[in-house]
Short mmCIF file of the N, C-alpha and C atoms (twelve columns), coordinates in Angstrom:
data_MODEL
# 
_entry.id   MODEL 
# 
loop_
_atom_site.group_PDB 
_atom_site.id 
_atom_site.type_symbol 
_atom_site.label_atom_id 
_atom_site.label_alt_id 
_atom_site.label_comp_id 
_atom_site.label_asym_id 
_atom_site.label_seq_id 
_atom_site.Cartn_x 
_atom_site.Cartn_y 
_atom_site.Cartn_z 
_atom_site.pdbx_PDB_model_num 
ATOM 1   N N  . UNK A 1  8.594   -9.304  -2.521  1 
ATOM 2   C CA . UNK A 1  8.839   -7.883  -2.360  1 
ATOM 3   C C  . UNK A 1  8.000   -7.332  -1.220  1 
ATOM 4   N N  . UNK A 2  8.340   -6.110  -0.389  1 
ATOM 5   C CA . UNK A 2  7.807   -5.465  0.882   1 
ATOM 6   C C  . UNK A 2  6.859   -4.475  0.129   1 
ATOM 7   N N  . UNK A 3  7.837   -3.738  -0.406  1 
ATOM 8   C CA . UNK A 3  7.585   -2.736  -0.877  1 
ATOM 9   C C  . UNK A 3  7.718   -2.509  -2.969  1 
ATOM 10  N N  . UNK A 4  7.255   -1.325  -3.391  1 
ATOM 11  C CA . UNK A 4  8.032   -1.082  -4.775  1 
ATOM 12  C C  . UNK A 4  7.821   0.517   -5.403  1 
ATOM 13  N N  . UNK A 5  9.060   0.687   -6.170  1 
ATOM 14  C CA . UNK A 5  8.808   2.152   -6.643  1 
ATOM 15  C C  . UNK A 5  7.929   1.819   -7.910  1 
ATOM 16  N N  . UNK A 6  6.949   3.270   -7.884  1 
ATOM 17  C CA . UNK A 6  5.890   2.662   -8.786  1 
ATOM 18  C C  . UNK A 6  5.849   3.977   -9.836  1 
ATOM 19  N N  . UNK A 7  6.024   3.649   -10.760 1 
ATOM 20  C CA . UNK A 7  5.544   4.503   -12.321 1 
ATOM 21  C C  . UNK A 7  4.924   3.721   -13.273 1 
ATOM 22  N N  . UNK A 8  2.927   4.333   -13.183 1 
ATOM 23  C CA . UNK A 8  2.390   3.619   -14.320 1 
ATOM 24  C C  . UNK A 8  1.334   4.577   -14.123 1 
ATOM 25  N N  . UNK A 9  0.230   3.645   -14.428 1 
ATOM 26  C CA . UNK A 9  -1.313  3.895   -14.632 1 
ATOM 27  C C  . UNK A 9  -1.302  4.649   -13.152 1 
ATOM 28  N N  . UNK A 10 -2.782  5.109   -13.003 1 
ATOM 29  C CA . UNK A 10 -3.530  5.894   -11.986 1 
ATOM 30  C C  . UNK A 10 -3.976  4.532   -10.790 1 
ATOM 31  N N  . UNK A 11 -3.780  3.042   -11.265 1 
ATOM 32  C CA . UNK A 11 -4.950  2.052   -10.745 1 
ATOM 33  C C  . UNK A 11 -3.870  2.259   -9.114  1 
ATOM 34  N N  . UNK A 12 -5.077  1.993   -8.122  1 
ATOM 35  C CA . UNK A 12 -4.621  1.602   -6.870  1 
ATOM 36  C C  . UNK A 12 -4.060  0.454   -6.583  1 
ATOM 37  N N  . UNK A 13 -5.290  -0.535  -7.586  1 
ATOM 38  C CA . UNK A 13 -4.835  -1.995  -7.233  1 
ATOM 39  C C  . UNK A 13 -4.187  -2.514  -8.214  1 
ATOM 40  N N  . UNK A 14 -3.070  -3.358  -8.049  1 
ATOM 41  C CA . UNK A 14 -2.257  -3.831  -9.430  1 
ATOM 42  C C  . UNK A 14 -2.890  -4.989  -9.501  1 
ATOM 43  N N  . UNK A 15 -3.282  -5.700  -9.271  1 
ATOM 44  C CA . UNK A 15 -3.776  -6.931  -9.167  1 
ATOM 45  C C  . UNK A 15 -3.521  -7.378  -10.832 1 
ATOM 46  N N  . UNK A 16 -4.662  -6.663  -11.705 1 
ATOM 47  C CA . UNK A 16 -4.273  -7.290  -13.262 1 
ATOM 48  C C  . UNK A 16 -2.975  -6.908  -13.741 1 
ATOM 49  N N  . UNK A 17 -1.839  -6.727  -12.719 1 
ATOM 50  C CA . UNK A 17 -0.219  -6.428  -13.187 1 
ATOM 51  C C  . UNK A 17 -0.020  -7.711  -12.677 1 
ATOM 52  N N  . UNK A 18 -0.395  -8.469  -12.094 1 
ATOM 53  C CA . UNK A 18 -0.007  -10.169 -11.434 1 
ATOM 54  C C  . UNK A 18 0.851   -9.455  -9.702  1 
ATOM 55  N N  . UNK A 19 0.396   -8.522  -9.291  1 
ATOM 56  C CA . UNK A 19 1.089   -7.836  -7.857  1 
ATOM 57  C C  . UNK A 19 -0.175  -7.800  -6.707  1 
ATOM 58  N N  . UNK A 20 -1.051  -9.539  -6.927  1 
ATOM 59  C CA . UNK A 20 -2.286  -9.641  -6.037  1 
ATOM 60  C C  . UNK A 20 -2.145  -9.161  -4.685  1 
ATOM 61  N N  . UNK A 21 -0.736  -9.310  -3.998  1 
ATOM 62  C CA . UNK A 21 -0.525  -8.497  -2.608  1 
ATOM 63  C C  . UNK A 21 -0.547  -7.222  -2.176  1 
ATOM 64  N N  . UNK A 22 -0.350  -6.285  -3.701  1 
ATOM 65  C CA . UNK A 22 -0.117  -4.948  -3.277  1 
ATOM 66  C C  . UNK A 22 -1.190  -4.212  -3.142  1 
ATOM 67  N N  . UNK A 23 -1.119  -3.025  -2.557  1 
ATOM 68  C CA . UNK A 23 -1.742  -1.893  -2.501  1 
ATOM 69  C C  . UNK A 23 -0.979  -0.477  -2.720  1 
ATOM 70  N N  . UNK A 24 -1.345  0.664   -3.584  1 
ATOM 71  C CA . UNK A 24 -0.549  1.799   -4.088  1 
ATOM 72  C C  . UNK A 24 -1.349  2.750   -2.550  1 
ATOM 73  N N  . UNK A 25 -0.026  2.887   -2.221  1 
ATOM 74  C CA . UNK A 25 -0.308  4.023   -1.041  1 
ATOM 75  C C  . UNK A 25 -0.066  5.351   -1.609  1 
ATOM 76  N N  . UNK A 26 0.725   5.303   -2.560  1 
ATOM 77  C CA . UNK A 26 1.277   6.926   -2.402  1 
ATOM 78  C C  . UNK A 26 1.631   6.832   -4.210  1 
ATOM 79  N N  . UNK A 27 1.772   8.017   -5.115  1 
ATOM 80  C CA . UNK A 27 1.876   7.874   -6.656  1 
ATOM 81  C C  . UNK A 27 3.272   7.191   -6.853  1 
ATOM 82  N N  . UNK A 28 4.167   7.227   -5.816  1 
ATOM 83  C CA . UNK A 28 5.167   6.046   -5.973  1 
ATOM 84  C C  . UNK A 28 5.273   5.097   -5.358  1 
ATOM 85  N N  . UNK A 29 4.442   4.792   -4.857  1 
ATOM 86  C CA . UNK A 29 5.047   3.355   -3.990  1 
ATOM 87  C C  . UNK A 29 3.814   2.723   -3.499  1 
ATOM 88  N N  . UNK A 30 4.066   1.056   -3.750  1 
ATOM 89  C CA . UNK A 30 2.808   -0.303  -3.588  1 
ATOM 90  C C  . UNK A 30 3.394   -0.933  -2.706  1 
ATOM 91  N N  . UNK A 31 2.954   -1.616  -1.524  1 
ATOM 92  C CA . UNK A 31 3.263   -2.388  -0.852  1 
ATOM 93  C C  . UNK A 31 2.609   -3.361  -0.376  1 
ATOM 94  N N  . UNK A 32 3.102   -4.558  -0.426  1 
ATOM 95  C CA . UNK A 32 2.650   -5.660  -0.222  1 
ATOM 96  C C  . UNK A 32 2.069   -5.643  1.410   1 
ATOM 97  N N  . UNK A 33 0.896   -5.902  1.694   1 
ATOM 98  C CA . UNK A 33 0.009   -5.684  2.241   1 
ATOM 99  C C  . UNK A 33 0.248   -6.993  3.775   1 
ATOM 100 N N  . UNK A 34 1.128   -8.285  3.234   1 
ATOM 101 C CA . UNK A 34 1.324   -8.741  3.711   1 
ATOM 102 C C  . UNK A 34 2.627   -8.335  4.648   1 
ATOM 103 N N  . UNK A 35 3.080   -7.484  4.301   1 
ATOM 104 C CA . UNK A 35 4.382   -6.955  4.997   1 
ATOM 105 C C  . UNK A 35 4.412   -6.103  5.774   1 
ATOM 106 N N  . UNK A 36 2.967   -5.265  6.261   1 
ATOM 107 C CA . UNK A 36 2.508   -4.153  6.488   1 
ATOM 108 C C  . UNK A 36 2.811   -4.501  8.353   1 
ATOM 109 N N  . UNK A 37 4.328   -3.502  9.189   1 
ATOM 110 C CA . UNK A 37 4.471   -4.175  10.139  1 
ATOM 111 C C  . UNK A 37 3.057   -3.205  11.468  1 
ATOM 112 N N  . UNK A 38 3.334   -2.235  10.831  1 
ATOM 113 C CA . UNK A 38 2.029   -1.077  11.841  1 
ATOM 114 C C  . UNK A 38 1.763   0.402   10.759  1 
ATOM 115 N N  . UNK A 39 0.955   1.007   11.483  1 
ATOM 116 C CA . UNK A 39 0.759   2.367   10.910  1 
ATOM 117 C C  . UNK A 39 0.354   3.530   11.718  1 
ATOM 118 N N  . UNK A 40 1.183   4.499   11.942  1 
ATOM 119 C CA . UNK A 40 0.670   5.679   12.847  1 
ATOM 120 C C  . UNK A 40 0.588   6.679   12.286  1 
ATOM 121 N N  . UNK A 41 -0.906  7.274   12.255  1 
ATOM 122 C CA . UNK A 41 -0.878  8.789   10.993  1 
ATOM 123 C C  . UNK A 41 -1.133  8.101   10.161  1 
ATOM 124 N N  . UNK A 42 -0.301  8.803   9.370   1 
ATOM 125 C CA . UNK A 42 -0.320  8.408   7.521   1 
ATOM 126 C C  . UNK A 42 1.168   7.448   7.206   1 
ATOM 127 N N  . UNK A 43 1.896   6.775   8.235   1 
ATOM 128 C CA . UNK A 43 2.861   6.304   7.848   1 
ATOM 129 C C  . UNK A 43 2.654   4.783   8.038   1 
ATOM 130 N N  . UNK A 44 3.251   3.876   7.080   1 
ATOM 131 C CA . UNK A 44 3.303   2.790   7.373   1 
ATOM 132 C C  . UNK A 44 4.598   2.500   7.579   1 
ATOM 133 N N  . UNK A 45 4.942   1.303   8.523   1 
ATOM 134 C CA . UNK A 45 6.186   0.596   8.880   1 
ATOM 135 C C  . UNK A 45 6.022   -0.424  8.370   1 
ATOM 136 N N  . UNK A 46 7.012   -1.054  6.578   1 
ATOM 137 C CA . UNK A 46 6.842   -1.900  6.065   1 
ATOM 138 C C  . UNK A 46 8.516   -2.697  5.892   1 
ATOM 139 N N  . UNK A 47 8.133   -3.654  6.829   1 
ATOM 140 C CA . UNK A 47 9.780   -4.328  7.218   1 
ATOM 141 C C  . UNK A 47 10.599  -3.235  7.944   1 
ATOM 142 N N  . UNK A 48 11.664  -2.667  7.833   1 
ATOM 143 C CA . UNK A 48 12.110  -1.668  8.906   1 
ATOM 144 C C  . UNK A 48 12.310  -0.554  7.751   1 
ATOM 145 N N  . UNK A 49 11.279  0.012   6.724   1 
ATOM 146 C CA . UNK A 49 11.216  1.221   5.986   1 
ATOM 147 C C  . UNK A 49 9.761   1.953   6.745   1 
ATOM 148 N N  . UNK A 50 9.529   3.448   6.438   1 
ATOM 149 C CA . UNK A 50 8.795   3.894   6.461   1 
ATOM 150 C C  . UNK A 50 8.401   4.748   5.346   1 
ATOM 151 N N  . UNK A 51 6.951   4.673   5.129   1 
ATOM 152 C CA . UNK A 51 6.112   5.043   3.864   1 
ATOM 153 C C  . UNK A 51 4.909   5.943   4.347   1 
ATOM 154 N N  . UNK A 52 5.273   6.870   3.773   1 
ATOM 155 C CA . UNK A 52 3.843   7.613   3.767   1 
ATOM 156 C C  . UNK A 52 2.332   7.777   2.749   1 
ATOM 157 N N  . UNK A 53 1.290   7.463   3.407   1 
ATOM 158 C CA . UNK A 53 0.283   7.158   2.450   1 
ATOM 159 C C  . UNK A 53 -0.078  8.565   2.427   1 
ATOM 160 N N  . UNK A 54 -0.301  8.174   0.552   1 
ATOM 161 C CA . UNK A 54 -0.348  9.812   -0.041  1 
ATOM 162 C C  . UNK A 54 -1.631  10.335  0.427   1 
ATOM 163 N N  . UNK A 55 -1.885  11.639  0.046   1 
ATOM 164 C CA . UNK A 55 -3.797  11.929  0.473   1 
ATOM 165 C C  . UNK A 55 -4.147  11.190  -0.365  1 
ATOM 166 N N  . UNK A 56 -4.071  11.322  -1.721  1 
ATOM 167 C CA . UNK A 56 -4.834  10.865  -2.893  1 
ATOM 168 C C  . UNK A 56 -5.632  9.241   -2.514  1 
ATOM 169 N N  . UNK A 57 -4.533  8.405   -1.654  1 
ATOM 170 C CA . UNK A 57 -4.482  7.095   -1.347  1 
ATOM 171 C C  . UNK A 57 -5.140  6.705   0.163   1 
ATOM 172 N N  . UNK A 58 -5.241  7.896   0.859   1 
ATOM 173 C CA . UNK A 58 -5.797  7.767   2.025   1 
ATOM 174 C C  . UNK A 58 -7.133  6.823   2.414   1 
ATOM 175 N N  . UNK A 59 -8.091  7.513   1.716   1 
ATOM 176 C CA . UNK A 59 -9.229  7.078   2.264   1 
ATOM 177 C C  . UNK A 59 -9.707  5.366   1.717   1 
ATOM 178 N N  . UNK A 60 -8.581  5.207   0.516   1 
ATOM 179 C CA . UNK A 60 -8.814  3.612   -0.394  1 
ATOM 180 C C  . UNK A 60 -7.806  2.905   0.316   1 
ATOM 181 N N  . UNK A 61 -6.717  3.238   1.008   1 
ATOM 182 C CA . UNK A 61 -6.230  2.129   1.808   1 
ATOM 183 C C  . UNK A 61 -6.836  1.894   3.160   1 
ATOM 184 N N  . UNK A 62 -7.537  2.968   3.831   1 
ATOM 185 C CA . UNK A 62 -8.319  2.728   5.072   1 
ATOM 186 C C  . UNK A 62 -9.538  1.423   4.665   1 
ATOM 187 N N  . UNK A 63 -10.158 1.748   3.788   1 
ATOM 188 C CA . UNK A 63 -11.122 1.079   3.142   1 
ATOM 189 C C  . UNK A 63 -10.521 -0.151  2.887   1 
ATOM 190 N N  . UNK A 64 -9.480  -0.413  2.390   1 
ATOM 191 C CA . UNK A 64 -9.135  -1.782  1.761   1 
ATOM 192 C C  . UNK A 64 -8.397  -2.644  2.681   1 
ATOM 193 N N  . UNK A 65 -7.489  -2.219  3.843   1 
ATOM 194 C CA . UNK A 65 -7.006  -2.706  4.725   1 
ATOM 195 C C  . UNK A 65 -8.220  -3.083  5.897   1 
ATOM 196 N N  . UNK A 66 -9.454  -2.581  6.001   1 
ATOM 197 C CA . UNK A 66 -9.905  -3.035  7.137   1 
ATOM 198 C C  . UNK A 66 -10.904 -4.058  6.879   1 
ATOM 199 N N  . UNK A 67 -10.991 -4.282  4.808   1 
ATOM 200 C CA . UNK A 67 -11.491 -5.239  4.136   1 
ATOM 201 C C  . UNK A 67 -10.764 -6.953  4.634   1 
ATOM 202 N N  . UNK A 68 -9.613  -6.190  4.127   1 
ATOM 203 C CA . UNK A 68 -8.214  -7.074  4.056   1 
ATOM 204 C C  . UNK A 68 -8.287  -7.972  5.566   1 
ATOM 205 N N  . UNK A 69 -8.255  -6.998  7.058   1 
ATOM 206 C CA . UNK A 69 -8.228  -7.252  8.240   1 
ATOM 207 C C  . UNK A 69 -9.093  -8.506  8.402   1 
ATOM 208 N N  . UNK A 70 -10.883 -8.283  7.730   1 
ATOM 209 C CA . UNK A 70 -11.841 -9.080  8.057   1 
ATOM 210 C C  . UNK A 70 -11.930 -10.417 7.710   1 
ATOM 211 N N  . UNK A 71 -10.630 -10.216 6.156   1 
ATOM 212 C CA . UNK A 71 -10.775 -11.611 5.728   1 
ATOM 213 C C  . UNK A 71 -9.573  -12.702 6.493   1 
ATOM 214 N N  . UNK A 72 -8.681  -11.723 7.001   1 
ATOM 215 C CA . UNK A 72 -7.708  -12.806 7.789   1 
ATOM 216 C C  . UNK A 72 -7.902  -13.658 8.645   1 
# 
């Protein structure tokens, strides 16, 4: 999966859902991190969709993607 519509818990990271790739950008939608094609602003280009990272999600995907970046 690129992307997914998301209704659950508050967690950012699904990881203990077995979804180790994703990250919750926005209160609906996780995307696999590996699919992530660019980002300008607050939007990501994931495969040929675009997603906007919510505020709520802002400052924990900056944080977790440039985690993510260091370990590649």
């Amino acid at each position: 999966y690129r992307f997914m519509r998301y209704s659950g818990t508050d967690s950012p990271i699904l990881s203990a859902n077995g979804w180790d790739d994703f990250l919750r950008i926005h209160k609906s939608y996780a995307v696999n991190f590996n699919h992530i094609k660019s980002k300008c602003g607050n939007t990501l280009r994931v495969g040929k969709t675009e997603l906007t990272i919510g505020r709520t999600y802002r400052e924990y995907f900056e944080k977790h993607i440039i985690i993510l970046n260091k370990l590649s």
